[in-house]
mmCIF file of C-alpha atoms in Angstrom:
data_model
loop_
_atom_site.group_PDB
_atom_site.id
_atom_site.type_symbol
_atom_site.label_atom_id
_atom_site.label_comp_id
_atom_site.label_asym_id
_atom_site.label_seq_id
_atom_site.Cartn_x
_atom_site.Cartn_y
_atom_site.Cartn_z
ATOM 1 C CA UNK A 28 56.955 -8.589 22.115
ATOM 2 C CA UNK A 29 59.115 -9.057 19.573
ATOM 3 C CA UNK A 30 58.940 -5.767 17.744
ATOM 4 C CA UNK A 31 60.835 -2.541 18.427
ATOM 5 C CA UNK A 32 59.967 0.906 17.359
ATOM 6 C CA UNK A 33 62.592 3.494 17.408
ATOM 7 C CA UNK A 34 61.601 7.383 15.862
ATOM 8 C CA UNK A 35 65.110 8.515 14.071
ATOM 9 C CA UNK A 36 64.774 12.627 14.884
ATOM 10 C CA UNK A 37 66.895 14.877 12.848
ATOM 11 C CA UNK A 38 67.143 17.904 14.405
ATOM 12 C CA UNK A 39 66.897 20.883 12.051
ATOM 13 C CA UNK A 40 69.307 24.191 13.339
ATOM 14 C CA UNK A 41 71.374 25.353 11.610
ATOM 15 C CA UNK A 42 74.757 24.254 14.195
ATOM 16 C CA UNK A 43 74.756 21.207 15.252
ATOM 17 C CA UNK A 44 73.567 21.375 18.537
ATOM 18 C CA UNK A 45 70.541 19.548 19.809
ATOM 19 C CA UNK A 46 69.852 21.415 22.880
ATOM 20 C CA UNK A 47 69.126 24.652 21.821
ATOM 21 C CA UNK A 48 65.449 25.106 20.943
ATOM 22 C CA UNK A 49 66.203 22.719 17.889
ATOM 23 C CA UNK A 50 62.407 21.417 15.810
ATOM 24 C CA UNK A 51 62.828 18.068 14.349
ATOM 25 C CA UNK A 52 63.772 17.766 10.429
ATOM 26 C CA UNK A 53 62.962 14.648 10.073
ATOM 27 C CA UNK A 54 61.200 12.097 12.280
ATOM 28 C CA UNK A 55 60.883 8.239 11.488
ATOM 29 C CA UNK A 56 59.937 5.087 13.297
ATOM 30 C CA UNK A 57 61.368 2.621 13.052
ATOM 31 C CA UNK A 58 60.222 -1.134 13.859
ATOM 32 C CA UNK A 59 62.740 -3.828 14.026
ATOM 33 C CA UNK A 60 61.265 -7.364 14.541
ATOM 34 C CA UNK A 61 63.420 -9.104 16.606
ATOM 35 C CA UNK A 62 63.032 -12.499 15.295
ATOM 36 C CA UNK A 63 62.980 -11.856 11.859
ATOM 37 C CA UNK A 64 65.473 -8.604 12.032
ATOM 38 C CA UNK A 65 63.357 -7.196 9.360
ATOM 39 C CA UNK A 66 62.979 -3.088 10.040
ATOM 40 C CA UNK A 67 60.005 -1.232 8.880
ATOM 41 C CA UNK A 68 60.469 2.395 8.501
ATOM 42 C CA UNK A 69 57.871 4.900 8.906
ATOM 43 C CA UNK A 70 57.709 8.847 8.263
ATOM 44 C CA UNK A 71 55.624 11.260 10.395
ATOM 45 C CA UNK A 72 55.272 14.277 8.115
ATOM 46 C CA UNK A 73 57.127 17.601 10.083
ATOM 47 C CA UNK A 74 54.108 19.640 9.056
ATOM 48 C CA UNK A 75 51.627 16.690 10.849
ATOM 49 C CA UNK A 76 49.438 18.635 13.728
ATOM 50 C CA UNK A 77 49.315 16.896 16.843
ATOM 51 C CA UNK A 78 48.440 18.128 20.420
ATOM 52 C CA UNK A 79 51.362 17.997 22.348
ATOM 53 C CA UNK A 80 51.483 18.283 26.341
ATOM 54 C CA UNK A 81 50.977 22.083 27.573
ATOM 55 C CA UNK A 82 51.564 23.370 24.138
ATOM 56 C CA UNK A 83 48.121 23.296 22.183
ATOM 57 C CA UNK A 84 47.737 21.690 18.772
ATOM 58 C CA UNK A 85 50.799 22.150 16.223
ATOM 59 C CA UNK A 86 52.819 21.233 14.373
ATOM 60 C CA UNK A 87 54.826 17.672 15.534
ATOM 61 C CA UNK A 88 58.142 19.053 14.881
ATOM 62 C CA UNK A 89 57.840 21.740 17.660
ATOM 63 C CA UNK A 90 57.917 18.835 20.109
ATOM 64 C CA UNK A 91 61.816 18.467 20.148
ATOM 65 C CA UNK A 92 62.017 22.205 20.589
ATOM 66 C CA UNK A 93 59.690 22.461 23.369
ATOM 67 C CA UNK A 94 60.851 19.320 25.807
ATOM 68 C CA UNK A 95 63.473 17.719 23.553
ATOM 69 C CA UNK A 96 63.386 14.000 22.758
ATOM 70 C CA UNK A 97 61.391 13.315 26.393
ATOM 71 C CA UNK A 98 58.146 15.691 24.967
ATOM 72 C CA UNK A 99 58.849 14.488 21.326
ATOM 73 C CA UNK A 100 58.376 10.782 22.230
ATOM 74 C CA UNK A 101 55.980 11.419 24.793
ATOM 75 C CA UNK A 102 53.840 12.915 21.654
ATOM 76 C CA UNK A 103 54.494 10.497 19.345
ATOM 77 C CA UNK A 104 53.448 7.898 21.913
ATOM 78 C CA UNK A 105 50.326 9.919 22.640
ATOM 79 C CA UNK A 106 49.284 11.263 19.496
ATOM 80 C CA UNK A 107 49.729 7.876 17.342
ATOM 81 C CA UNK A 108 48.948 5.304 20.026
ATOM 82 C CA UNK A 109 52.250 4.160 19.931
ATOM 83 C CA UNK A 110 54.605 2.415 22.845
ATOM 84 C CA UNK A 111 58.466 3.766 21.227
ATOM 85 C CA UNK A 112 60.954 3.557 24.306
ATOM 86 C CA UNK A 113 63.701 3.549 22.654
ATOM 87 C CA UNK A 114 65.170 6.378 20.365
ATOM 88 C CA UNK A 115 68.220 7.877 18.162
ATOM 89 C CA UNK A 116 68.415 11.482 18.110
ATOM 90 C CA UNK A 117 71.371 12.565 15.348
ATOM 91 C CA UNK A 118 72.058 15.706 13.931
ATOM 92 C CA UNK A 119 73.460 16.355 10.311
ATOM 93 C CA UNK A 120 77.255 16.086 11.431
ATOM 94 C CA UNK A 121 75.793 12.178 12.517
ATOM 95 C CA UNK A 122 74.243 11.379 9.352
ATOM 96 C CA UNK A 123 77.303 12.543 7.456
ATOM 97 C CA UNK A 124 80.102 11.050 9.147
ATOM 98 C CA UNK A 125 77.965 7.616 9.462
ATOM 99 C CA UNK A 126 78.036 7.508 5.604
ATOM 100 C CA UNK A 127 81.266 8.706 5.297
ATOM 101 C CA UNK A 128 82.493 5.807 7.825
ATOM 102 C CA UNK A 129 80.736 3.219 5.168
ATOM 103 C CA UNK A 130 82.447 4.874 2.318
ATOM 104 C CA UNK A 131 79.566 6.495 1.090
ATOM 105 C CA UNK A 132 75.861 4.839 0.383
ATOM 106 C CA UNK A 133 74.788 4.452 -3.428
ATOM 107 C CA UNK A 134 71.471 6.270 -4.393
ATOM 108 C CA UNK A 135 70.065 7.166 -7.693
ATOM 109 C CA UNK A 136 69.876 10.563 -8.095
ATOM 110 C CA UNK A 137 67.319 12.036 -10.310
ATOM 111 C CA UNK A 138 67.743 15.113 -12.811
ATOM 112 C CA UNK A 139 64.980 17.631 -10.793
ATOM 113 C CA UNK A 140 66.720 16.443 -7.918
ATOM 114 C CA UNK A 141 70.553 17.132 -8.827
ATOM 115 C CA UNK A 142 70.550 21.259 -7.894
ATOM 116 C CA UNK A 143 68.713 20.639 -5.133
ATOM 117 C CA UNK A 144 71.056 18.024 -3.417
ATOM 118 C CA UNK A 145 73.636 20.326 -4.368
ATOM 119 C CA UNK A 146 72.331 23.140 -2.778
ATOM 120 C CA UNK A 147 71.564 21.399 0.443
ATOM 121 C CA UNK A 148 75.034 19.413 0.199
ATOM 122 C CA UNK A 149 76.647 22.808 0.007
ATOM 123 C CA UNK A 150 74.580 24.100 3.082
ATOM 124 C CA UNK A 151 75.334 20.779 5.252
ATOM 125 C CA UNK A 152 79.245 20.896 3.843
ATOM 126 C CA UNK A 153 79.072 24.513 5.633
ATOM 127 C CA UNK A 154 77.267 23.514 8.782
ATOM 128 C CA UNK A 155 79.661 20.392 9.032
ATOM 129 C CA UNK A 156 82.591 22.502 8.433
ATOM 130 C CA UNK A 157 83.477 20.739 5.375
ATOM 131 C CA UNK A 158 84.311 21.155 1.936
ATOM 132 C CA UNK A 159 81.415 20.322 -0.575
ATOM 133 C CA UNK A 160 82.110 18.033 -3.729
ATOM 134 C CA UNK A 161 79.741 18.820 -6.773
ATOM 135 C CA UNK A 162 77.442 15.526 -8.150
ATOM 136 C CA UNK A 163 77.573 16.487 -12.009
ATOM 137 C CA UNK A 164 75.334 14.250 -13.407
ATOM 138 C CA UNK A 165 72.178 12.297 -12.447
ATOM 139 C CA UNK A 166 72.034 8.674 -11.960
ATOM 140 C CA UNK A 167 73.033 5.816 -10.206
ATOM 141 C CA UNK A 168 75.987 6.535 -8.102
ATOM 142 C CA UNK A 169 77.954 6.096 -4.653
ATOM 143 C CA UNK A 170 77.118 9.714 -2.741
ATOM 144 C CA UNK A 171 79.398 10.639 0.580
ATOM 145 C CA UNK A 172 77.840 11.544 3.557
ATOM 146 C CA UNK A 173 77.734 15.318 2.650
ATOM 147 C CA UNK A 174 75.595 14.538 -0.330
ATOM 148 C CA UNK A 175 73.278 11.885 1.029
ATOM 149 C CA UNK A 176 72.477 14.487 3.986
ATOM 150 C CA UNK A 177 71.842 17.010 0.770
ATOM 151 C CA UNK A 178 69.266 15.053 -0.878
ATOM 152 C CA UNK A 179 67.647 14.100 2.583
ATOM 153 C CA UNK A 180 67.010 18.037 2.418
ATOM 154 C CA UNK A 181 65.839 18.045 -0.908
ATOM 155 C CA UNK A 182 62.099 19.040 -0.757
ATOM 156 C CA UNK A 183 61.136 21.758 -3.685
ATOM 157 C CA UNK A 184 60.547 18.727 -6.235
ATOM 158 C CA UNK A 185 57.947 17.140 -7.414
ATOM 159 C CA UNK A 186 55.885 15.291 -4.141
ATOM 160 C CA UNK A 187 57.407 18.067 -1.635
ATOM 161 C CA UNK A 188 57.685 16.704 1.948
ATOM 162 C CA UNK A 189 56.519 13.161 0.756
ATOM 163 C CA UNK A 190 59.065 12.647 -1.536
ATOM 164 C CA UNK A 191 61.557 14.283 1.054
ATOM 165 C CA UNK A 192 60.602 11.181 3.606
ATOM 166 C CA UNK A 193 61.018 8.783 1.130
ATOM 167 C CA UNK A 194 64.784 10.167 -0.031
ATOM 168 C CA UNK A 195 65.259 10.107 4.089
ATOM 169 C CA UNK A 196 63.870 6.111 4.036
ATOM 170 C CA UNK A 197 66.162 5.180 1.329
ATOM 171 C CA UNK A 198 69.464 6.605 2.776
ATOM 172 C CA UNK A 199 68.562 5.108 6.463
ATOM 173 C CA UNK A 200 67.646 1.707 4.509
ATOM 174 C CA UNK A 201 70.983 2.069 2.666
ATOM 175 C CA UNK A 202 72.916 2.389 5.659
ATOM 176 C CA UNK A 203 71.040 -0.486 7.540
ATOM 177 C CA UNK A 204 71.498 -2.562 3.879
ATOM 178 C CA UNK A 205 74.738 -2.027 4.432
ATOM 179 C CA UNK A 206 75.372 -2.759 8.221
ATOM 180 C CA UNK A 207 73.451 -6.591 7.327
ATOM 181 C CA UNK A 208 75.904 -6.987 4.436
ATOM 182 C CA UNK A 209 79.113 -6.222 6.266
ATOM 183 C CA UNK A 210 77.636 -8.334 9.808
ATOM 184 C CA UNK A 211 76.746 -11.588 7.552
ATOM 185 C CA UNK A 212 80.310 -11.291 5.729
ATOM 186 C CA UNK A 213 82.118 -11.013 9.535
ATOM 187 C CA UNK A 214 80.156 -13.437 10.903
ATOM 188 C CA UNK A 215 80.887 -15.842 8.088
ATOM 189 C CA UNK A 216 84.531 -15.163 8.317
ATOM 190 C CA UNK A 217 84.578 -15.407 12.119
#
């Protein structure tokens, strides 16, 4: 059919390897309609329990850890009658250097939310290997890569995990905003 689902899987160690007993951060599917090219993004909550193959009932996010992306999709698939074949698996080095490659994606960061992204911006800066540059002031601005993977983190404000998946939609919707911007303006050149 025309439609697409891909789950986007953050892994959530703290190096940036994703084949060492890492749980998913984040997990979202994503459908892409292939006629209409318009993508639908979905979040399945980390804490969401869900029986997954020769591991009981827990929590989804112990799926990556326990068989990687095979067992995670295979329990996505299972657990939410779903058909994904298809998936991206990226750790926060990916997210970061994406943005950074785009020149940065512009989000509006709120005033609960400004330590927070800092925080986490900090901790990704030091995962990355990277030096972290401080947002000052909430608002409407263009982040880099190090801060939009910061306030992806962000989670201890009002709305907790939900809120979370929503900051994690709007950077990934960003970045695709941005990728149909910059393909229409080549094409028209072209």
């Amino acid at each position: 059919g025309p439609q697409q689902r891909i789950p986007q899987q953050i892994p959530q160690r703290r190096a940036n390897d994703l084949k060492k007993n890492t749980r998913s951060d984040s997990i979202i599917v994503a459908s892409i309609n292939n006629k209409t090219h318009d993508v639908k993004l979905v979040s399945i909550y980390r804490d969401t329990y869900v029986k997954i193959h020769d591991h009981g009932c827990t929590k989804i996010n112990h799926a990556y850890a326990y068989g990687g992306p095979d067992l995670a999709v295979n329990t996505l698939n299972k657990n939410f009658d779903l058909n994904i074949k298809d998936f991206v698996t990226v750790n926060f080095s990916a997210l970061t250097n994406v943005i950074d490659e785009l020149g940065g994606v512009e989000l509006t960061i709120k005033k609960e939310e400004l330590k927070w992204v800092n925080a986490y911006g900090h901790d990704v800066a030091k995962i990355n290997g990277q030096k972290y540059t401080k947002i000052k002031h909430p608002g409407k601005q263009t982040v880099t890569g190090v801060q939009a993977t910061g306030y992806c983190r962000v989670r201890y404000t009002k709305g907790g995990d939900f809120t979370r998946a929503e900051r994690q939609r709007t950077v990934l919707q960003a970045i695709f905003a941005y990728g149909a911007t910059n393909c229409a303006e080549r094409t028209a050149v072209f």
